[in-house]
CSV table of C-alpha atoms and ligand atoms in Angstrom, one decimal:
chain,number,residue,atom,x,y,z
M,1268,MET,CA,-67.9,194.2,-101.4
M,1269,LEU,CA,-67.5,196.0,-104.7
M,1270,ASP,CA,-70.0,193.6,-106.4
M,1271,GLU,CA,-72.4,194.2,-103.5
M,1272,ALA,CA,-72.0,197.9,-103.8
M,1273,TRP,CA,-72.8,197.9,-107.5
M,1274,LYS,CA,-75.8,195.7,-107.1
M,1275,LEU,CA,-77.1,198.1,-104.4
M,1276,LEU,CA,-76.4,201.1,-106.5
M,1277,ASN,CA,-78.2,199.7,-109.5
M,1278,GLY,CA,-81.0,198.7,-107.3
M,1279,SER,CA,-81.5,202.2,-106.2
M,1280,VAL,CA,-82.1,203.4,-109.8
M,1281,ALA,CA,-85.4,205.3,-110.3
M,1282,GLU,CA,-87.1,205.1,-113.6
M,1283,PHE,CA,-89.5,207.5,-115.3
M,1284,LYS,CA,-91.4,206.3,-118.5
M,1285,GLY,CA,-89.0,203.4,-118.8
M,1286,LYS,CA,-85.8,205.5,-118.6
M,1287,PRO,CA,-83.3,205.5,-115.7
M,1288,VAL,CA,-83.4,209.1,-114.4
M,1289,GLY,CA,-81.8,209.0,-111.0
M,1290,THR,CA,-81.1,207.1,-107.7
M,1291,LEU,CA,-83.2,207.1,-104.6
M,1292,ALA,CA,-81.7,208.5,-101.5
M,1293,ALA,CA,-81.9,205.2,-99.6
M,1294,VAL,CA,-83.5,201.8,-100.1
M,1295,ASP,CA,-84.0,200.8,-96.6
M,1296,LYS,CA,-87.0,198.5,-96.1
M,1297,THR,CA,-86.8,198.7,-92.3
M,1298,THR,CA,-87.5,202.4,-91.7
M,1299,ALA,CA,-90.2,204.8,-92.8
M,1300,ASP,CA,-89.4,206.4,-96.1
M,1301,LEU,CA,-90.2,210.0,-95.0
M,1302,ASN,CA,-88.5,211.4,-98.2
M,1303,TYR,CA,-85.7,209.0,-98.6
M,1304,ASP,CA,-87.6,207.4,-101.5
M,1305,GLN,CA,-86.9,210.5,-103.6
M,1306,VAL,CA,-84.0,211.5,-105.9
M,1307,PHE,CA,-82.1,214.2,-104.2
M,1308,VAL,CA,-80.0,216.3,-106.6
M,1309,ARG,CA,-77.0,216.5,-104.2
M,1310,ASP,CA,-77.1,212.8,-103.4
M,1311,PHE,CA,-77.4,211.9,-107.1
M,1312,ALA,CA,-74.2,213.9,-107.8
M,1313,VAL,CA,-72.2,211.2,-106.1
M,1314,SER,CA,-74.0,208.4,-108.0
M,1315,ALA,CA,-73.5,210.3,-111.3
M,1316,PHE,CA,-69.8,210.5,-110.6
M,1317,ALA,CA,-69.8,206.7,-109.9
M,1318,PHE,CA,-71.7,206.0,-113.0
M,1319,LEU,CA,-69.6,208.3,-115.3
M,1320,LEU,CA,-66.4,206.9,-114.0
M,1321,ASN,CA,-67.6,203.6,-114.9
M,1322,ASN,CA,-68.9,204.5,-118.4
M,1323,GLU,CA,-72.6,204.5,-117.6
M,1324,ASP,CA,-73.4,207.9,-119.1
M,1325,GLU,CA,-77.1,207.5,-120.0
M,1326,ILE,CA,-78.6,207.8,-116.7
M,1327,VAL,CA,-76.7,211.0,-116.1
M,1328,ARG,CA,-78.0,212.5,-119.3
M,1329,ASN,CA,-81.6,211.5,-118.6
M,1330,PHE,CA,-81.3,213.1,-115.2
M,1331,LEU,CA,-80.0,216.3,-116.7
M,1332,GLU,CA,-82.7,216.4,-119.2
M,1333,LEU,CA,-85.4,215.8,-116.8
M,1334,THR,CA,-84.2,218.4,-114.3
M,1335,LEU,CA,-83.9,221.0,-117.0
M,1336,GLU,CA,-87.7,220.7,-117.3
M,1337,LEU,CA,-88.1,221.0,-113.6
M,1338,GLN,CA,-86.0,224.0,-113.3
M,1339,ILE,CA,-88.4,226.1,-115.4
M,1340,LYS,CA,-91.5,225.0,-113.6
M,1341,GLN,CA,-93.2,227.6,-111.3
M,1342,HIS,CA,-93.3,226.8,-107.7
M,1343,ARG,CA,-94.6,228.5,-104.6
M,1344,MET,CA,-94.9,228.5,-100.9
M,1345,ASP,CA,-98.4,229.6,-99.9
M,1346,CYS,CA,-99.1,232.3,-102.4
M,1347,PHE,CA,-95.4,233.4,-102.7
M,1348,VAL,CA,-93.9,232.4,-106.1
M,1349,ALA,CA,-90.3,231.5,-105.7
M,1350,GLY,CA,-87.5,232.7,-108.0
M,1351,LYS,CA,-87.3,231.2,-111.5
M,1352,GLY,CA,-84.4,228.9,-112.1
M,1353,ILE,CA,-84.2,227.1,-108.8
M,1354,MET,CA,-83.7,223.3,-109.0
M,1355,PRO,CA,-85.5,221.1,-106.6
M,1356,ALA,CA,-83.8,219.5,-103.7
M,1357,SER,CA,-85.4,216.2,-104.7
M,1358,PHE,CA,-88.2,214.8,-106.7
M,1359,LYS,CA,-90.5,211.8,-106.2
M,1360,ILE,CA,-91.6,209.6,-109.0
M,1361,SER,CA,-95.3,208.7,-108.4
M,1362,LYS,CA,-96.7,205.8,-110.3
M,1363,SER,CA,-100.3,204.8,-110.6
M,1364,ALA,CA,-101.8,202.1,-112.9
M,1365,SER,CA,-102.4,204.7,-115.5
M,1366,GLU,CA,-100.0,207.5,-115.0
M,1367,GLU,CA,-96.4,208.3,-114.0
M,1368,GLU,CA,-95.7,211.7,-112.5
M,1369,ILE,CA,-92.7,213.6,-111.2
M,1370,ILE,CA,-93.3,215.5,-108.1
M,1371,PRO,CA,-90.5,217.9,-107.3
M,1372,ASP,CA,-89.7,219.6,-103.9
M,1373,TYR,CA,-88.1,223.0,-104.3
M,1374,GLY,CA,-88.1,223.3,-100.4
M,1375,GLU,CA,-91.9,224.0,-100.0
M,1376,LYS,CA,-92.4,220.4,-98.8
M,1377,ALA,CA,-89.0,220.0,-97.0
M,1378,ILE,CA,-88.8,219.9,-93.2
M,1379,ALA,CA,-88.5,223.5,-91.9
M,1380,LYS,CA,-88.9,224.7,-95.6
M,1381,VAL,CA,-85.3,225.1,-96.1
M,1382,ALA,CA,-84.1,226.4,-99.4
M,1383,PRO,CA,-81.9,224.0,-101.4
M,1384,VAL,CA,-79.6,226.7,-102.7
M,1385,ASP,CA,-76.9,224.0,-103.5
M,1386,SER,CA,-79.1,222.0,-106.0
M,1387,VAL,CA,-78.4,224.4,-108.9
M,1388,PHE,CA,-74.7,224.2,-108.1
M,1389,TRP,CA,-74.6,220.4,-107.8
M,1390,TRP,CA,-76.5,220.4,-111.2
M,1391,MET,CA,-73.8,222.4,-112.8
M,1392,TYR,CA,-71.2,220.1,-111.3
M,1393,ILE,CA,-73.0,217.1,-112.7
M,1394,LEU,CA,-73.3,218.7,-116.1
M,1395,ARG,CA,-69.6,219.5,-116.1
M,1396,ALA,CA,-68.6,216.0,-115.1
M,1397,TYR,CA,-71.0,214.6,-117.8
M,1398,VAL,CA,-69.6,216.8,-120.6
M,1399,LYS,CA,-66.0,216.2,-119.5
M,1400,LYS,CA,-66.4,212.4,-119.5
M,1401,THR,CA,-68.4,212.2,-122.8
M,1402,GLY,CA,-66.8,215.1,-124.6
M,1403,ASP,CA,-70.4,216.0,-125.7
M,1404,LEU,CA,-70.0,219.8,-125.6
M,1405,ASP,CA,-72.9,220.0,-127.9
M,1406,PHE,CA,-75.1,219.0,-124.9
M,1407,ALA,CA,-74.1,222.0,-122.9
M,1408,HIS,CA,-74.5,224.2,-126.0
M,1409,ARG,CA,-78.1,223.2,-126.6
M,1410,LYS,CA,-80.5,226.1,-126.1
M,1411,GLU,CA,-82.2,224.7,-123.0
M,1412,CYS,CA,-78.8,224.1,-121.4
M,1413,GLN,CA,-77.5,227.5,-122.1
M,1414,ASN,CA,-80.8,228.9,-120.7
M,1415,ALA,CA,-80.4,226.8,-117.6
M,1416,ILE,CA,-77.0,228.1,-117.0
M,1417,LYS,CA,-78.1,231.7,-117.4
M,1418,LEU,CA,-81.0,231.3,-115.1
M,1419,ILE,CA,-78.6,229.9,-112.5
M,1420,LEU,CA,-76.2,232.7,-113.1
M,1421,GLU,CA,-79.0,235.2,-112.8
M,1422,LEU,CA,-80.1,233.8,-109.4
M,1423,ALA,CA,-76.5,233.9,-108.1
M,1424,LEU,CA,-75.1,237.0,-109.6
M,1425,THR,CA,-78.1,239.4,-109.1
M,1426,THR,CA,-76.8,242.4,-107.3
M,1427,ARG,CA,-78.5,242.9,-103.9
M,1428,PHE,CA,-77.1,244.5,-100.8
M,1429,ASP,CA,-73.9,242.6,-100.6
M,1430,MET,CA,-70.5,244.0,-99.8
M,1431,PHE,CA,-68.7,240.6,-100.4
M,1432,PRO,CA,-68.3,238.3,-103.5
M,1433,THR,CA,-69.5,235.4,-101.4
M,1434,LEU,CA,-73.1,234.3,-101.6
M,1435,LEU,CA,-75.5,235.1,-98.8
M,1436,VAL,CA,-77.8,232.2,-98.0
M,1437,PRO,CA,-80.1,231.1,-95.1
M,1438,ASP,CA,-79.4,228.4,-92.6
M,1439,GLY,CA,-79.6,224.8,-93.8
M,1440,SER,CA,-79.4,225.7,-97.6
M,1441,PHE,CA,-77.1,222.8,-98.5
M,1442,MET,CA,-76.1,219.3,-97.5
M,1443,ILE,CA,-76.7,220.5,-93.8
M,1444,ASP,CA,-80.4,221.0,-94.5
M,1445,ARG,CA,-81.3,221.9,-90.8
M,1446,ARG,CA,-80.5,224.9,-88.5
M,1447,MET,CA,-76.8,224.5,-87.6
M,1448,GLY,CA,-75.5,228.0,-87.4
M,1449,VAL,CA,-74.5,227.7,-91.1
M,1450,TYR,CA,-76.4,230.8,-92.3
M,1451,GLY,CA,-74.7,233.8,-93.9
M,1452,TYR,CA,-71.7,232.7,-96.0
M,1453,PRO,CA,-71.1,229.0,-95.4
M,1454,LEU,CA,-68.0,227.5,-97.1
M,1455,GLU,CA,-69.8,224.6,-98.8
M,1456,ILE,CA,-72.0,227.0,-100.8
M,1457,GLN,CA,-69.1,229.2,-101.7
M,1458,ALA,CA,-67.1,226.2,-103.0
M,1459,LEU,CA,-69.9,225.0,-105.1
M,1460,PHE,CA,-70.7,228.5,-106.3
M,1461,TYR,CA,-67.0,228.7,-107.5
M,1462,ILE,CA,-67.3,225.3,-109.3
M,1463,SER,CA,-70.4,226.6,-111.0
M,1464,LEU,CA,-68.8,229.7,-112.1
M,1465,MET,CA,-65.8,227.8,-113.5
M,1466,THR,CA,-68.3,225.5,-115.3
M,1467,ALA,CA,-70.3,228.5,-116.7
M,1468,ARG,CA,-67.0,230.0,-118.0
M,1469,GLU,CA,-66.3,226.7,-119.8
M,1470,PHE,CA,-69.8,226.2,-121.3
M,1471,LEU,CA,-71.3,229.5,-122.0
M,1472,ILE,CA,-71.1,230.0,-125.8
M,1473,ASN,CA,-68.6,232.7,-126.5
M,1474,ASN,CA,-70.7,235.2,-128.7
M,1475,SER,CA,-71.5,238.8,-128.5
M,1476,GLU,CA,-74.8,238.2,-126.8
M,1477,ASN,CA,-73.0,236.4,-123.9
M,1478,LYS,CA,-70.1,238.7,-123.7
M,1479,SER,CA,-71.1,240.8,-120.7
M,1480,LEU,CA,-72.3,237.8,-118.8
M,1481,ILE,CA,-69.1,236.0,-119.4
M,1482,ASP,CA,-67.2,239.1,-118.2
M,1483,LEU,CA,-69.2,239.1,-115.1
M,1484,VAL,CA,-68.5,235.4,-114.4
M,1485,ILE,CA,-64.8,235.9,-114.9
M,1486,ARG,CA,-64.7,238.9,-112.6
M,1487,ARG,CA,-66.6,237.0,-109.9
M,1488,ILE,CA,-64.4,234.0,-110.2
M,1489,GLY,CA,-61.4,236.3,-109.3
M,1490,HIS,CA,-63.1,238.2,-106.6
M,1491,LEU,CA,-64.5,235.1,-105.0
M,1492,LYS,CA,-61.1,233.3,-105.1
M,1493,TYR,CA,-59.3,236.4,-103.6
M,1494,HIS,CA,-61.9,236.7,-100.8
M,1495,LEU,CA,-61.7,233.1,-99.8
M,1496,ARG,CA,-58.0,232.7,-100.0
M,1497,LYS,CA,-57.4,235.8,-98.0
M,1498,TYR,CA,-60.2,236.0,-95.5
M,1499,PHE,CA,-61.5,232.5,-95.0
M,1500,TRP,CA,-58.1,230.9,-94.8
M,1501,LEU,CA,-56.9,229.9,-91.3
M,1502,ASP,CA,-53.4,228.6,-90.4
M,1503,PHE,CA,-51.4,229.1,-87.3
M,1504,LYS,CA,-49.8,232.3,-88.6
M,1505,LYS,CA,-53.2,233.8,-89.3
M,1506,LEU,CA,-54.6,232.6,-86.0
M,1507,ASN,CA,-51.8,234.4,-84.2
M,1508,GLN,CA,-52.7,237.6,-86.3
M,1509,ILE,CA,-56.4,237.3,-85.3
M,1510,TYR,CA,-55.4,236.6,-81.6
M,1511,ARG,CA,-53.7,240.0,-81.8
M,1512,TYR,CA,-56.3,241.9,-83.7
M,1513,GLN,CA,-57.3,245.4,-83.0
M,1514,ILE,CA,-61.0,245.9,-83.0
M,1515,GLU,CA,-63.3,248.8,-84.1
M,1516,GLU,CA,-61.1,249.8,-87.0
M,1517,TYR,CA,-63.0,252.3,-89.1
M,1518,GLU,CA,-61.1,252.4,-92.5
M,1519,GLU,CA,-61.0,250.6,-95.7
M,1520,ASN,CA,-57.8,248.9,-95.2
M,1521,ALA,CA,-58.5,247.7,-91.7
M,1522,LEU,CA,-56.4,244.6,-90.8
M,1523,ASN,CA,-59.5,243.2,-89.0
M,1524,GLN,CA,-61.8,243.8,-91.9
M,1525,PHE,CA,-64.8,241.9,-90.3
M,1526,ASN,CA,-64.3,243.1,-86.7
M,1527,VAL,CA,-63.8,239.7,-85.4
M,1528,PHE,CA,-63.3,239.7,-81.6
M,1529,PRO,CA,-60.2,237.7,-80.6
M,1530,ALA,CA,-62.3,236.5,-77.5
M,1531,SER,CA,-64.4,234.7,-80.0
M,1532,ILE,CA,-61.7,232.3,-80.9
M,1533,PRO,CA,-62.7,228.9,-79.4
M,1534,SER,CA,-60.0,227.4,-77.2
M,1535,TRP,CA,-59.8,224.2,-79.3
M,1536,VAL,CA,-58.5,226.0,-82.2
M,1537,TYR,CA,-55.2,226.8,-80.5
M,1538,ASN,CA,-54.2,223.2,-80.3
M,1539,TRP,CA,-55.9,222.1,-83.5
M,1540,LEU,CA,-53.5,223.9,-85.9
M,1541,SER,CA,-49.9,222.8,-86.5
M,1542,ASP,CA,-47.1,224.4,-88.5
M,1543,ASN,CA,-47.8,222.5,-91.7
M,1544,ASP,CA,-51.6,222.6,-92.0
M,1545,GLY,CA,-54.6,224.9,-92.3
M,1546,TYR,CA,-58.2,225.1,-93.6
M,1547,PHE,CA,-60.9,227.4,-94.8
M,1548,VAL,CA,-63.2,228.3,-91.9
M,1549,GLY,CA,-66.8,227.3,-92.0
M,1550,GLY,CA,-68.1,230.8,-92.7
M,1551,LEU,CA,-67.3,234.5,-92.3
M,1552,GLY,CA,-69.5,237.6,-91.8
M,1553,PRO,CA,-69.6,240.7,-89.7
M,1554,SER,CA,-68.0,239.9,-86.3
M,1555,ARG,CA,-68.4,236.3,-87.0
M,1556,MET,CA,-65.8,233.8,-87.9
M,1557,ASP,CA,-67.2,230.2,-87.8
M,1558,PHE,CA,-64.0,228.4,-86.8
M,1559,ARG,CA,-65.5,225.0,-87.2
M,1560,PHE,CA,-63.9,222.7,-89.8
M,1561,PHE,CA,-66.3,221.5,-92.5
M,1562,THR,CA,-64.9,218.6,-94.5
M,1563,ALA,CA,-67.1,218.9,-97.6
M,1564,GLY,CA,-66.5,222.5,-98.3
M,1565,ASN,CA,-62.7,222.1,-97.8
M,1566,LEU,CA,-62.5,219.2,-100.1
M,1567,LEU,CA,-64.7,220.8,-102.7
M,1568,SER,CA,-62.3,223.8,-102.6
M,1569,VAL,CA,-59.4,221.5,-103.4
M,1570,LEU,CA,-61.3,219.8,-106.3
M,1571,GLY,CA,-62.4,223.2,-107.7
M,1572,SER,CA,-58.9,224.9,-107.3
M,1573,LEU,CA,-60.5,227.5,-105.1
M,1574,ALA,CA,-57.7,226.6,-102.6
M,1575,ASP,CA,-54.2,227.4,-104.1
M,1576,ASP,CA,-51.8,224.6,-104.2
M,1577,LYS,CA,-50.2,225.3,-100.8
M,1578,GLN,CA,-53.6,225.7,-99.2
M,1579,ALA,CA,-54.8,222.5,-100.8
M,1580,GLN,CA,-51.8,220.5,-99.4
M,1581,SER,CA,-52.4,222.1,-96.0
M,1582,ILE,CA,-56.0,220.9,-96.0
M,1583,MET,CA,-55.1,217.3,-96.7
M,1584,LYS,CA,-52.4,217.6,-94.0
M,1585,LEU,CA,-54.9,218.8,-91.5
M,1586,LEU,CA,-57.2,215.9,-92.3
M,1587,LEU,CA,-54.3,213.5,-91.7
M,1588,ASN,CA,-53.0,215.4,-88.6
M,1589,HIS,CA,-56.5,214.8,-87.1
M,1590,GLU,CA,-57.1,211.4,-88.3
M,1591,LYS,CA,-58.2,210.1,-84.9
M,1592,GLU,CA,-61.2,212.5,-84.9
M,1593,LEU,CA,-61.9,213.1,-88.6
M,1594,VAL,CA,-61.4,209.5,-89.8
M,1595,GLY,CA,-61.6,207.7,-86.6
M,1596,GLU,CA,-63.5,204.4,-86.9
M,1597,MET,CA,-65.4,205.5,-90.0
M,1598,PRO,CA,-64.4,208.3,-92.5
M,1599,LEU,CA,-65.2,211.1,-92.6
M,1600,LYS,CA,-66.5,213.7,-90.0
M,1601,LEU,CA,-68.7,216.2,-91.5
M,1602,CYS,CA,-67.7,219.0,-89.2
M,1603,TYR,CA,-65.6,219.5,-86.2
M,1604,PRO,CA,-66.2,220.1,-83.3
M,1605,ALA,CA,-69.8,219.5,-82.3
M,1606,LEU,CA,-71.9,222.3,-81.0
M,1607,LYS,CA,-72.8,221.7,-77.4
M,1608,GLY,CA,-74.7,223.3,-74.5
M,1609,VAL,CA,-76.1,226.8,-75.0
M,1610,GLU,CA,-74.4,227.0,-78.4
M,1611,TRP,CA,-76.4,223.8,-79.4
M,1612,GLU,CA,-79.6,225.3,-77.9
M,1613,LEU,CA,-79.3,228.6,-79.7
M,1614,LEU,CA,-77.8,227.6,-83.0
M,1615,THR,CA,-79.8,224.5,-83.7
M,1616,GLY,CA,-83.0,225.5,-81.9
M,1617,PHE,CA,-82.7,222.4,-79.5
M,1618,ASP,CA,-82.5,220.0,-82.5
M,1619,SER,CA,-82.8,216.5,-81.1
M,1620,LYS,CA,-81.4,214.9,-84.3
M,1621,ASN,CA,-78.4,217.2,-84.2
M,1622,ILE,CA,-77.3,216.5,-80.6
M,1623,PRO,CA,-73.5,216.7,-80.1
M,1624,TRP,CA,-71.5,214.2,-82.3
M,1625,SER,CA,-74.5,213.1,-84.1
M,1626,TYR,CA,-75.8,213.6,-87.7
M,1627,HIS,CA,-74.7,217.0,-89.1
M,1628,ASN,CA,-73.4,218.1,-85.7
M,1629,GLY,CA,-70.1,216.2,-85.6
M,1630,GLY,CA,-71.4,213.0,-87.1
M,1631,SER,CA,-69.3,211.0,-89.8
M,1632,TRP,CA,-70.7,210.6,-93.2
M,1633,PRO,CA,-69.0,207.8,-95.4
M,1634,PHE,CA,-70.2,209.4,-98.7
M,1635,LEU,CA,-67.4,212.0,-98.1
M,1636,LEU,CA,-65.0,209.3,-99.1
M,1637,TRP,CA,-65.5,210.3,-102.8
M,1638,SER,CA,-64.2,213.8,-102.4
M,1639,PHE,CA,-61.4,212.7,-100.1
M,1640,ALA,CA,-60.2,210.2,-102.7
M,1641,ALA,CA,-60.6,212.7,-105.5
M,1642,ALA,CA,-58.7,215.4,-103.6
M,1643,SER,CA,-55.9,213.0,-102.7
M,1644,ILE,CA,-55.5,211.9,-106.3
M,1645,LYS,CA,-55.7,215.5,-107.6
M,1646,LEU,CA,-52.9,216.4,-105.3
M,1647,LYS,CA,-51.0,213.1,-105.9
M,1648,SER,CA,-50.9,212.6,-102.1
M,1649,THR,CA,-52.4,209.1,-102.0
M,1650,LYS,CA,-50.2,207.6,-99.3
M,1651,HIS,CA,-53.0,207.3,-96.8
M,1652,LEU,CA,-56.0,206.7,-99.3
M,1653,ASN,CA,-55.7,203.0,-99.2
M,1654,GLU,CA,-55.6,202.8,-95.5
M,1655,ILE,CA,-58.5,205.2,-95.0
M,1656,ILE,CA,-60.6,203.2,-97.6
M,1657,SER,CA,-59.8,199.9,-95.8
M,1658,ILE,CA,-61.0,201.6,-92.5
M,1659,ALA,CA,-64.4,202.2,-94.2
M,1660,GLU,CA,-64.3,198.6,-95.6
M,1661,LYS,CA,-64.1,197.0,-92.2
M,1662,ARG,CA,-67.7,198.0,-91.4
M,1663,LEU,CA,-69.6,199.6,-94.2
M,1664,ALA,CA,-71.0,196.4,-95.7
M,1665,SER,CA,-71.6,194.6,-92.5
M,1666,ASP,CA,-73.4,197.6,-91.0
M,1667,HIS,CA,-75.5,197.7,-94.1
M,1668,TRP,CA,-74.1,200.9,-95.6
M,1669,PRO,CA,-75.4,203.4,-93.1
M,1670,GLU,CA,-76.1,207.1,-93.9
M,1671,TYR,CA,-73.9,208.3,-91.1
M,1672,TYR,CA,-72.1,207.4,-87.9
M,1673,ASP,CA,-72.0,209.1,-84.4
M,1674,GLY,CA,-69.6,209.7,-81.6
M,1675,VAL,CA,-66.3,211.6,-81.1
M,1676,HIS,CA,-64.4,208.8,-83.0
M,1677,ASN,CA,-67.2,207.8,-85.4
M,1678,LYS,CA,-67.8,204.4,-83.8
M,1679,LEU,CA,-71.5,204.2,-83.5
M,1680,ILE,CA,-74.0,203.7,-86.3
M,1681,GLY,CA,-76.0,206.9,-86.4
M,1682,LYS,CA,-78.8,207.2,-84.0
M,1683,GLU,CA,-81.3,207.7,-86.8
M,1684,ALA,CA,-79.3,206.7,-89.8
M,1685,ARG,CA,-81.0,205.0,-92.7
M,1686,CYS,CA,-79.3,201.8,-94.0
M,1687,TYR,CA,-78.5,201.2,-97.6
M,1688,GLN,CA,-78.0,204.9,-98.1
M,1689,THR,CA,-77.2,205.4,-101.7
M,1690,TRP,CA,-74.6,208.0,-101.5
M,1691,THR,CA,-72.7,206.0,-99.0
M,1692,ILE,CA,-72.5,203.3,-101.5
M,1693,ALA,CA,-71.8,205.6,-104.4
M,1694,GLY,CA,-69.1,207.5,-102.5
M,1695,TYR,CA,-67.3,204.2,-101.8
M,1696,LEU,CA,-67.5,203.2,-105.5
M,1697,VAL,CA,-66.2,206.6,-106.6
M,1698,ALA,CA,-63.2,206.2,-104.2
M,1699,LYS,CA,-62.5,202.7,-105.4
M,1700,THR,CA,-62.7,203.5,-109.1
M,1701,LEU,CA,-60.4,206.5,-108.7
M,1702,LEU,CA,-57.9,204.4,-106.8
M,1703,LYS,CA,-57.8,201.9,-109.7
M,1704,GLU,CA,-58.1,204.5,-112.4
M,1705,PRO,CA,-56.6,207.8,-111.2
M,1706,HIS,CA,-56.2,209.2,-114.7
M,1707,LYS,CA,-60.0,209.7,-114.8
M,1708,ILE,CA,-59.7,212.4,-112.1
M,1709,GLY,CA,-60.1,215.3,-114.6
M,1710,ILE,CA,-63.8,214.4,-114.8
M,1711,LEU,CA,-64.1,215.7,-111.3
M,1712,THR,CA,-61.5,218.5,-111.1
M,1713,PHE,CA,-60.9,222.0,-112.3
M,1714,ASP,CA,-57.5,223.6,-113.0
M,1715,GLU,CA,-56.6,227.0,-111.6
J,1835,GLC,C1,-80.6,214.4,-95.2
J,1835,GLC,C2,-79.4,215.0,-95.5
J,1835,GLC,C3,-79.3,215.7,-96.8
J,1835,GLC,C4,-79.5,214.5,-97.9
J,1835,GLC,C5,-80.8,213.8,-97.6
J,1835,GLC,C6,-81.0,212.6,-98.4
J,1835,GLC,O1,-81.7,215.2,-95.3
J,1835,GLC,O2,-79.2,216.1,-94.5
J,1835,GLC,O3,-78.1,216.3,-97.0
J,1835,GLC,O4,-79.5,215.1,-99.1
J,1835,GLC,O5,-80.8,213.4,-96.2
J,1835,GLC,O6,-80.0,211.7,-98.3
């Protein structure tokens, strides 16, 4: 199975002018390409981690160099020119007999024109992993790289109307690139933002020109960490507090800072939490706590040390306490539970791809294995890792490496899933490599 996975991953490599520069999202000959024949930045992150962990650094470096150029291109929707410094969600390599061309998509071509906010942050994470693996700090210190980091920070740290240190984004601005009620302050973006700030702190050259920017980064790291650990964290004790919250508290030190109405606690949460577990909620804004559990954001919080030690252990316990739903017949569910009925109608806009327990709305995405394996190894809690990987091994190859699975227990191959989805394959390879060589974990993790 490992040999097949490597063969498929290598077969997905896209070349530009004779050099490998990325991996295509899927190489599935049976379904229409749509945009799966492109290199997605977020998907490539998983391939990059697989390559780096296996000493194939060149493709990652080429990818970083190519995307550096794409970042400074101007792009627009209609006549509106979008902000400088954005990285594309994906790019296509178009080849004719006489010419090769890169066609990036910054969101202006994407379905529903969603803004790929996460791309800049995944790019930073890939850069960090590359430098950590190769020791090539000079690469990060190159003028173009420093410039890229500064442009990204400019986009993320610009003061606007915010009261919170979290980043305000529109719906569908990350891996969930459709309307799913993940607007405002979704966890996955906050975790990636945090990882990027940590990366910036490591890589920005410490000179007088950068001093005030570095100070700003360090301050934001502290504020973001405080905010997430204090307000996003949910365990049984906190739930009980929220259950007893007063409302309409007009003061700076209100207990119910966001005026969350206890009546908005969904009934499933009461039975979901045990004494020994907890998680970061999906999002938090004025009178809105998104109680859903999002696996990627929680695992990224563990990898980046946004979660403190105890919180990190609690997140892993929660995943195991709910193994039946979250792992089920195929790891791992993207979010729990699914939106149904009127909630689905209002929050997805009647999205027929995101029906309950399908795709982003409670489907299971095997690519998440990479972050589960990495978090387990970071926390030295690998007791269940083997077993969970073997659950995936039962079907992944014979099902032709699907993009996602459906159903409450992740039993069905996803309704519209592509086969030979590259990050499914790469996610498996990262998990297997880390299992064999756990000492390499530092490439993907951050210390407090
Ligand atoms: C889908 C997913 C997105 C992924 C893309 C390519 O659009 O929602 O997260 O990057 O497919 O695999």
